[in-house]
Amino acid sequence: MSRPVRIGVQLQPQHAPDYQLIRDAVLRSEDVGVDIVFNWDHFYPLTGDPEGAHFECWTMLGAIAEQTERVELGALVTGGGYRNFDLLADMARTVDHISGGRLILGIGAGWFERDYDEYGYEFGTAGSRLALLKEGLARIDARLKKLTPAPTRHIPVLIGGGGEKKTLRLVAEYGNIWHSFGDLETFTRKSGILAEHAAAVGTDAGRIEKSTAWPGVEQAAKFHEAGVTLFTVGTSGPDYDLSQVEAAIRWRDEVNPESVVGLS
């Protein structure tokens, strides 16, 4: 399946003591031409001062949905253990409607232990968190089919992670987008494993869009040749520097035959 290259920005909701700084970064991101605005689902900063300013993910997504007109939006990624999954499905359906059908439901197993400890969730083990994610994806799928009104479209599910036996199997079963981590060699090998899982569950691996962090122009071209079509640049408060985003967009526009929007 041939897809155009898309560029996302992850506006990390940390070190912005005034939400207006994030609101302004969202506006600037849409204006410069990004395809997707992501945030992340943590409760404390991941870099810099661990006690620094931070805002919550899903309330912010509702605000971004109202604020924007063109970009898709979502979490890169939602922590699988932080919310009741049926409730999360309802939240996603609601943001889907607020945005007019622009939400991407990004989700992963979770990993940042402080989030769990400080907010009273059970951290467990990597295995238990993946088991919970597997249960959650099935519950989300079932709940979305019951809600009235229904979502405006099939809400694309982005799954982040690279576990070869469990995570990639979940991507094959439930994912529309796979967000990968690691170098080109790692991506290429795991992309092959994902294709094996897709064949095992009777689905076409080509329907799953491949995503990774923006690695710079030279490496982006190599990742693109290997199958990646979604690249995301991360930037943090309080400044939310978009210079790398603009460089990625220039590269995108050279690679794509024509400008396209919302093909997830």
Short mmCIF file of C-alpha atoms in Angstrom, two decimals, residues 43-253:
data_model
loop_
_atom_site.label_atom_id
_atom_site.label_comp_id
_atom_site.label_asym_id
_atom_site.label_seq_id
_atom_site.Cartn_x
_atom_site.Cartn_y
_atom_site.Cartn_z
CA PHE A 43 1.87 13.14 34.84
CA TYR A 44 5.39 14.44 35.42
CA PRO A 45 8.19 15.72 33.18
CA LEU A 46 10.37 13.06 31.58
CA THR A 47 13.34 15.39 31.05
CA GLY A 48 14.69 18.41 32.87
CA ASP A 49 13.36 19.31 36.30
CA PRO A 50 11.27 16.30 37.46
CA GLU A 51 9.15 18.68 39.53
CA GLY A 52 8.59 21.08 36.64
CA ALA A 53 5.27 22.21 35.19
CA HIS A 54 3.14 19.57 33.51
CA PHE A 55 -0.40 19.18 32.13
CA GLU A 56 -2.72 16.18 31.64
CA CYS A 57 -3.11 14.50 28.26
CA TRP A 58 -6.77 13.85 27.45
CA THR A 59 -8.27 17.10 28.71
CA MET A 60 -5.68 18.79 26.52
CA LEU A 61 -6.73 16.72 23.49
CA GLY A 62 -10.29 18.03 23.86
CA ALA A 63 -8.93 21.58 23.83
CA ILE A 64 -6.72 20.88 20.80
CA ALA A 65 -9.69 19.38 18.98
CA GLU A 66 -11.67 22.59 19.47
CA GLN A 67 -8.72 24.82 18.66
CA THR A 68 -7.68 23.29 15.34
CA GLU A 69 -9.37 22.81 11.98
CA ARG A 70 -7.15 20.61 9.82
CA VAL A 71 -4.60 18.53 11.74
CA GLU A 72 -5.22 15.11 13.16
CA LEU A 73 -4.44 14.79 16.86
CA GLY A 74 -3.75 12.22 19.53
CA ALA A 75 -1.51 10.98 22.30
CA LEU A 76 1.87 9.48 21.53
CA VAL A 77 0.86 7.47 23.47
CA THR A 78 -1.88 6.94 26.05
CA GLY A 79 -0.75 4.90 29.07
CA GLY A 80 -2.71 1.67 28.99
CA GLY A 81 -3.03 1.38 32.75
CA TYR A 82 -4.23 4.87 33.65
CA ARG A 83 -7.95 4.69 32.79
CA ASN A 84 -10.83 2.28 32.63
CA PHE A 85 -10.75 1.10 29.01
CA ASP A 86 -14.48 1.47 28.39
CA LEU A 87 -14.24 5.03 29.67
CA LEU A 88 -11.21 5.64 27.44
CA ALA A 89 -13.20 4.46 24.43
CA ASP A 90 -15.96 6.92 25.31
CA MET A 91 -13.42 9.72 25.76
CA ALA A 92 -11.94 8.90 22.36
CA ARG A 93 -15.37 8.85 20.71
CA THR A 94 -16.15 12.24 22.26
CA VAL A 95 -12.88 13.84 21.10
CA ASP A 96 -13.48 12.27 17.68
CA HIS A 97 -16.79 14.16 17.50
CA ILE A 98 -15.35 17.40 18.89
CA SER A 99 -12.65 17.30 16.21
CA GLY A 100 -14.95 16.31 13.36
CA GLY A 101 -13.20 12.97 12.86
CA ARG A 102 -9.53 13.85 13.37
CA LEU A 103 -8.57 11.78 16.42
CA ILE A 104 -5.89 9.07 16.39
CA LEU A 105 -6.10 6.78 19.41
CA GLY A 106 -2.49 6.24 20.39
CA ILE A 107 -1.94 3.69 23.15
CA GLY A 108 0.83 1.64 24.74
CA ALA A 109 1.50 -0.57 27.75
CA GLY A 110 3.06 2.19 29.87
CA TRP A 111 6.54 2.28 31.39
CA PHE A 112 7.15 5.36 33.58
CA GLU A 113 6.98 3.97 37.11
CA ARG A 114 6.57 7.34 38.83
CA ASP A 115 3.26 7.91 37.06
CA TYR A 116 1.92 4.69 38.56
CA ASP A 117 3.34 5.16 42.03
CA GLU A 118 2.30 8.80 42.50
CA TYR A 119 -1.23 8.34 41.15
CA GLY A 120 -1.98 5.03 42.85
CA TYR A 121 -1.89 2.63 39.89
CA GLU A 122 -0.31 -0.81 40.11
CA PHE A 123 2.95 -0.79 38.15
CA GLY A 124 3.26 -4.55 38.00
CA THR A 125 5.64 -6.06 35.44
CA ALA A 126 6.18 -5.57 31.74
CA GLY A 127 4.23 -8.80 31.21
CA SER A 128 1.28 -7.74 33.35
CA ARG A 129 1.11 -4.34 31.66
CA LEU A 130 1.07 -5.98 28.24
CA ALA A 131 -1.64 -8.39 29.36
CA LEU A 132 -3.69 -5.41 30.53
CA LEU A 133 -3.14 -3.67 27.18
CA LYS A 134 -4.35 -6.77 25.32
CA GLU A 135 -7.51 -6.83 27.43
CA GLY A 136 -7.93 -3.10 26.98
CA LEU A 137 -7.70 -3.10 23.19
CA ALA A 138 -10.48 -5.69 23.01
CA ARG A 139 -12.64 -3.69 25.42
CA ILE A 140 -12.06 -0.44 23.53
CA ASP A 141 -13.02 -2.10 20.26
CA ALA A 142 -16.19 -3.55 21.79
CA ARG A 143 -17.23 -0.32 23.53
CA LEU A 144 -16.76 1.82 20.42
CA LYS A 145 -19.27 -0.43 18.64
CA LYS A 146 -21.88 0.17 21.38
CA LEU A 147 -21.68 3.94 21.80
CA THR A 148 -24.44 6.29 20.63
CA PRO A 149 -23.77 8.28 18.60
CA ALA A 150 -21.11 6.15 17.01
CA PRO A 151 -17.68 7.61 16.19
CA THR A 152 -17.63 9.70 13.03
CA ARG A 153 -15.20 7.23 11.44
CA HIS A 154 -13.15 4.20 12.35
CA ILE A 155 -10.81 5.84 14.86
CA PRO A 156 -7.27 4.85 13.82
CA VAL A 157 -5.42 2.99 16.57
CA LEU A 158 -1.72 3.75 16.94
CA ILE A 159 0.20 1.28 19.09
CA GLY A 160 3.64 2.21 20.34
CA GLY A 161 6.24 -0.40 21.21
CA GLY A 162 8.51 -3.05 19.81
CA GLY A 163 8.10 -6.24 21.83
CA GLU A 164 8.45 -8.97 19.24
CA LYS A 165 6.20 -11.64 20.75
CA LYS A 166 3.37 -9.66 22.34
CA THR A 167 3.34 -5.99 21.31
CA LEU A 168 3.78 -6.60 17.60
CA ARG A 169 1.09 -9.27 17.76
CA LEU A 170 -1.28 -6.66 19.23
CA VAL A 171 -0.31 -4.26 16.44
CA ALA A 172 -1.18 -6.93 13.88
CA GLU A 173 -4.55 -7.61 15.54
CA TYR A 174 -5.68 -4.08 16.46
CA GLY A 175 -3.32 -1.47 15.05
CA ASN A 176 -3.69 0.87 12.11
CA ILE A 177 -0.38 2.59 12.87
CA TRP A 178 2.74 1.11 14.47
CA HIS A 179 5.07 3.56 16.22
CA SER A 180 8.52 2.02 16.41
CA PHE A 181 11.64 2.84 18.40
CA GLY A 182 15.28 2.24 17.57
CA ASP A 183 17.66 2.42 14.64
CA LEU A 184 17.06 1.48 11.04
CA GLU A 185 18.35 -2.08 11.44
CA THR A 186 16.03 -2.65 14.39
CA PHE A 187 13.06 -1.18 12.53
CA THR A 188 13.68 -3.34 9.46
CA ARG A 189 13.96 -6.53 11.50
CA LYS A 190 10.87 -5.81 13.59
CA SER A 191 8.88 -4.76 10.53
CA GLY A 192 9.51 -8.24 9.17
CA ILE A 193 8.30 -9.78 12.44
CA LEU A 194 5.18 -7.61 12.31
CA ALA A 195 4.48 -8.95 8.81
CA GLU A 196 4.73 -12.50 10.18
CA HIS A 197 2.25 -11.70 12.94
CA ALA A 198 -0.10 -10.09 10.43
CA ALA A 199 -0.02 -13.21 8.29
CA ALA A 200 -0.68 -15.36 11.35
CA VAL A 201 -3.83 -13.40 12.25
CA GLY A 202 -4.99 -13.24 8.64
CA THR A 203 -4.53 -9.56 7.94
CA ASP A 204 -2.52 -7.53 5.44
CA ALA A 205 0.59 -5.99 6.98
CA GLY A 206 0.44 -3.32 4.29
CA ARG A 207 -2.61 -1.76 5.92
CA ILE A 208 -0.50 -0.82 8.98
CA GLU A 209 1.21 2.54 8.68
CA LYS A 210 4.79 2.63 10.00
CA SER A 211 5.79 5.50 12.30
CA THR A 212 8.95 6.61 14.09
CA ALA A 213 10.63 9.66 15.59
CA TRP A 214 12.15 12.15 13.14
CA PRO A 215 15.82 11.09 12.71
CA GLY A 216 16.99 13.94 10.43
CA VAL A 217 16.81 14.25 6.67
CA GLU A 218 19.46 11.69 5.72
CA GLN A 219 18.20 8.97 8.02
CA ALA A 220 14.56 9.83 7.26
CA ALA A 221 15.15 8.98 3.61
CA LYS A 222 16.52 5.58 4.61
CA PHE A 223 13.63 4.89 6.99
CA HIS A 224 11.21 5.94 4.25
CA GLU A 225 12.79 3.47 1.84
CA ALA A 226 12.27 0.81 4.53
CA GLY A 227 8.57 1.65 4.83
CA VAL A 228 8.12 4.48 7.35
CA THR A 229 5.65 7.17 6.25
CA LEU A 230 4.93 8.95 9.55
CA PHE A 231 7.71 10.90 11.27
CA THR A 232 7.21 12.85 14.49
CA VAL A 233 9.37 15.62 15.90
CA GLY A 234 9.30 16.05 19.68
CA THR A 235 9.59 19.47 21.29
CA SER A 236 9.25 20.65 24.86
CA GLY A 237 8.15 23.76 26.73
CA PRO A 238 8.41 26.52 27.49
CA ASP A 239 9.65 27.55 24.01
CA TYR A 240 8.31 24.77 21.75
CA ASP A 241 10.93 25.31 19.06
CA LEU A 242 9.51 24.22 15.68
CA SER A 243 12.66 24.60 13.59
CA GLN A 244 13.13 20.83 13.23
CA VAL A 245 9.43 20.49 12.42
CA GLU A 246 9.82 22.99 9.60
CA ALA A 247 12.85 21.10 8.25
CA ALA A 248 10.88 17.87 8.31
CA ILE A 249 7.96 19.49 6.49
CA ARG A 250 10.27 20.80 3.76
CA TRP A 251 11.61 17.27 3.29
CA ARG A 252 8.07 15.86 3.26
CA ASP A 253 7.04 18.26 0.53
#
